[in-house]
Amino acid sequence: PRSVVIVNDDRALNALIERLLGASGLTKTELCHRLGIKLQSLNQYLRFRRRNPSVLWMVRLAESCGGHVVIEFPERGRG
């Protein structure tokens, strides 16, 4: 499996959505149907008009595209 590291950056979020969409083979319309959202909502993320999606939204996005989300916690005593 390929991994992607996400940082707190709008462009990184946009790139992640585009990468997930491309890897899934879904159209934006198909993805929106799976997510239960309107195309306009997805486009707001892609055009930097909507920011800070919830972790749950990101998990739903990844799973709708056939992926999954892994969160790594720091080891105790680091950070």
Coordinates of C-alpha atoms in Angstrom, one line a residue:
P1 CA 0.0 0.0 0.0
R2 CA 1.1 3.6 -0.7
S3 CA 1.2 6.1 2.1
V4 CA 0.6 9.8 2.0
V5 CA 1.7 12.1 4.8
I6 CA -0.7 15.0 5.3
V7 CA 0.3 18.3 6.8
N8 CA -2.0 21.1 8.0
D9 CA -2.0 22.8 4.6
D10 CA -4.9 23.6 2.2
R11 CA -2.9 22.6 -0.8
A12 CA -2.0 19.3 0.7
L13 CA -5.7 18.6 1.3
N14 CA -6.5 19.4 -2.2
A15 CA -3.7 17.2 -3.5
L16 CA -4.9 14.3 -1.3
I17 CA -8.5 14.6 -2.6
E18 CA -7.3 14.7 -6.2
R19 CA -5.0 11.7 -5.6
L20 CA -7.7 9.6 -3.9
L21 CA -10.1 10.5 -6.7
G22 CA -7.7 9.6 -9.4
A23 CA -6.6 6.3 -7.8
S24 CA -10.2 5.3 -7.3
G25 CA -11.3 5.7 -10.9
L26 CA -14.5 7.4 -9.7
T27 CA -15.9 10.6 -11.2
K28 CA -16.5 13.5 -8.8
T29 CA -20.2 12.8 -9.2
E30 CA -19.8 9.1 -8.3
L31 CA -17.7 10.1 -5.3
C32 CA -20.2 12.6 -4.1
H33 CA -23.0 10.0 -4.4
R34 CA -21.0 7.6 -2.2
L35 CA -20.3 10.4 0.3
G36 CA -23.9 11.6 0.3
I37 CA -22.8 15.2 -0.5
K38 CA -23.4 17.6 -3.4
L39 CA -20.8 18.2 -6.0
Q40 CA -20.7 21.8 -4.9
S41 CA -19.5 20.7 -1.4
L42 CA -16.6 18.7 -2.9
N43 CA -15.7 21.5 -5.2
Q44 CA -15.5 23.9 -2.2
Y45 CA -12.7 21.7 -0.8
L46 CA -11.0 21.6 -4.1
R47 CA -11.1 25.3 -4.6
F48 CA -9.9 26.1 -1.1
R49 CA -13.3 27.6 -0.1
R50 CA -13.9 25.1 2.6
R51 CA -11.2 24.2 5.1
N52 CA -10.5 21.9 8.0
P53 CA -12.6 18.8 7.3
S54 CA -13.2 16.6 10.2
V55 CA -11.3 13.4 10.7
L56 CA -14.6 11.5 10.2
W57 CA -15.0 13.3 6.8
M58 CA -11.5 12.3 5.8
V59 CA -12.1 8.7 6.8
R60 CA -15.3 8.6 4.8
L61 CA -13.5 10.2 1.8
A62 CA -10.7 7.6 1.9
E63 CA -13.1 4.7 2.3
S64 CA -15.4 5.9 -0.5
C65 CA -12.3 5.8 -2.7
G66 CA -11.2 2.4 -1.6
G67 CA -8.5 3.6 0.9
H68 CA -8.2 4.0 4.6
V69 CA -6.8 6.4 7.1
V70 CA -4.1 5.6 9.7
I71 CA -3.3 8.0 12.5
E72 CA 0.1 7.6 14.1
F73 CA 0.5 8.8 17.7
P74 CA 3.9 9.9 19.0
E75 CA 5.7 7.5 21.2
R76 CA 5.6 8.4 24.9
G77 CA 8.2 10.9 25.8
R78 CA 8.6 12.3 22.3
G79 CA 7.1 15.7 21.5

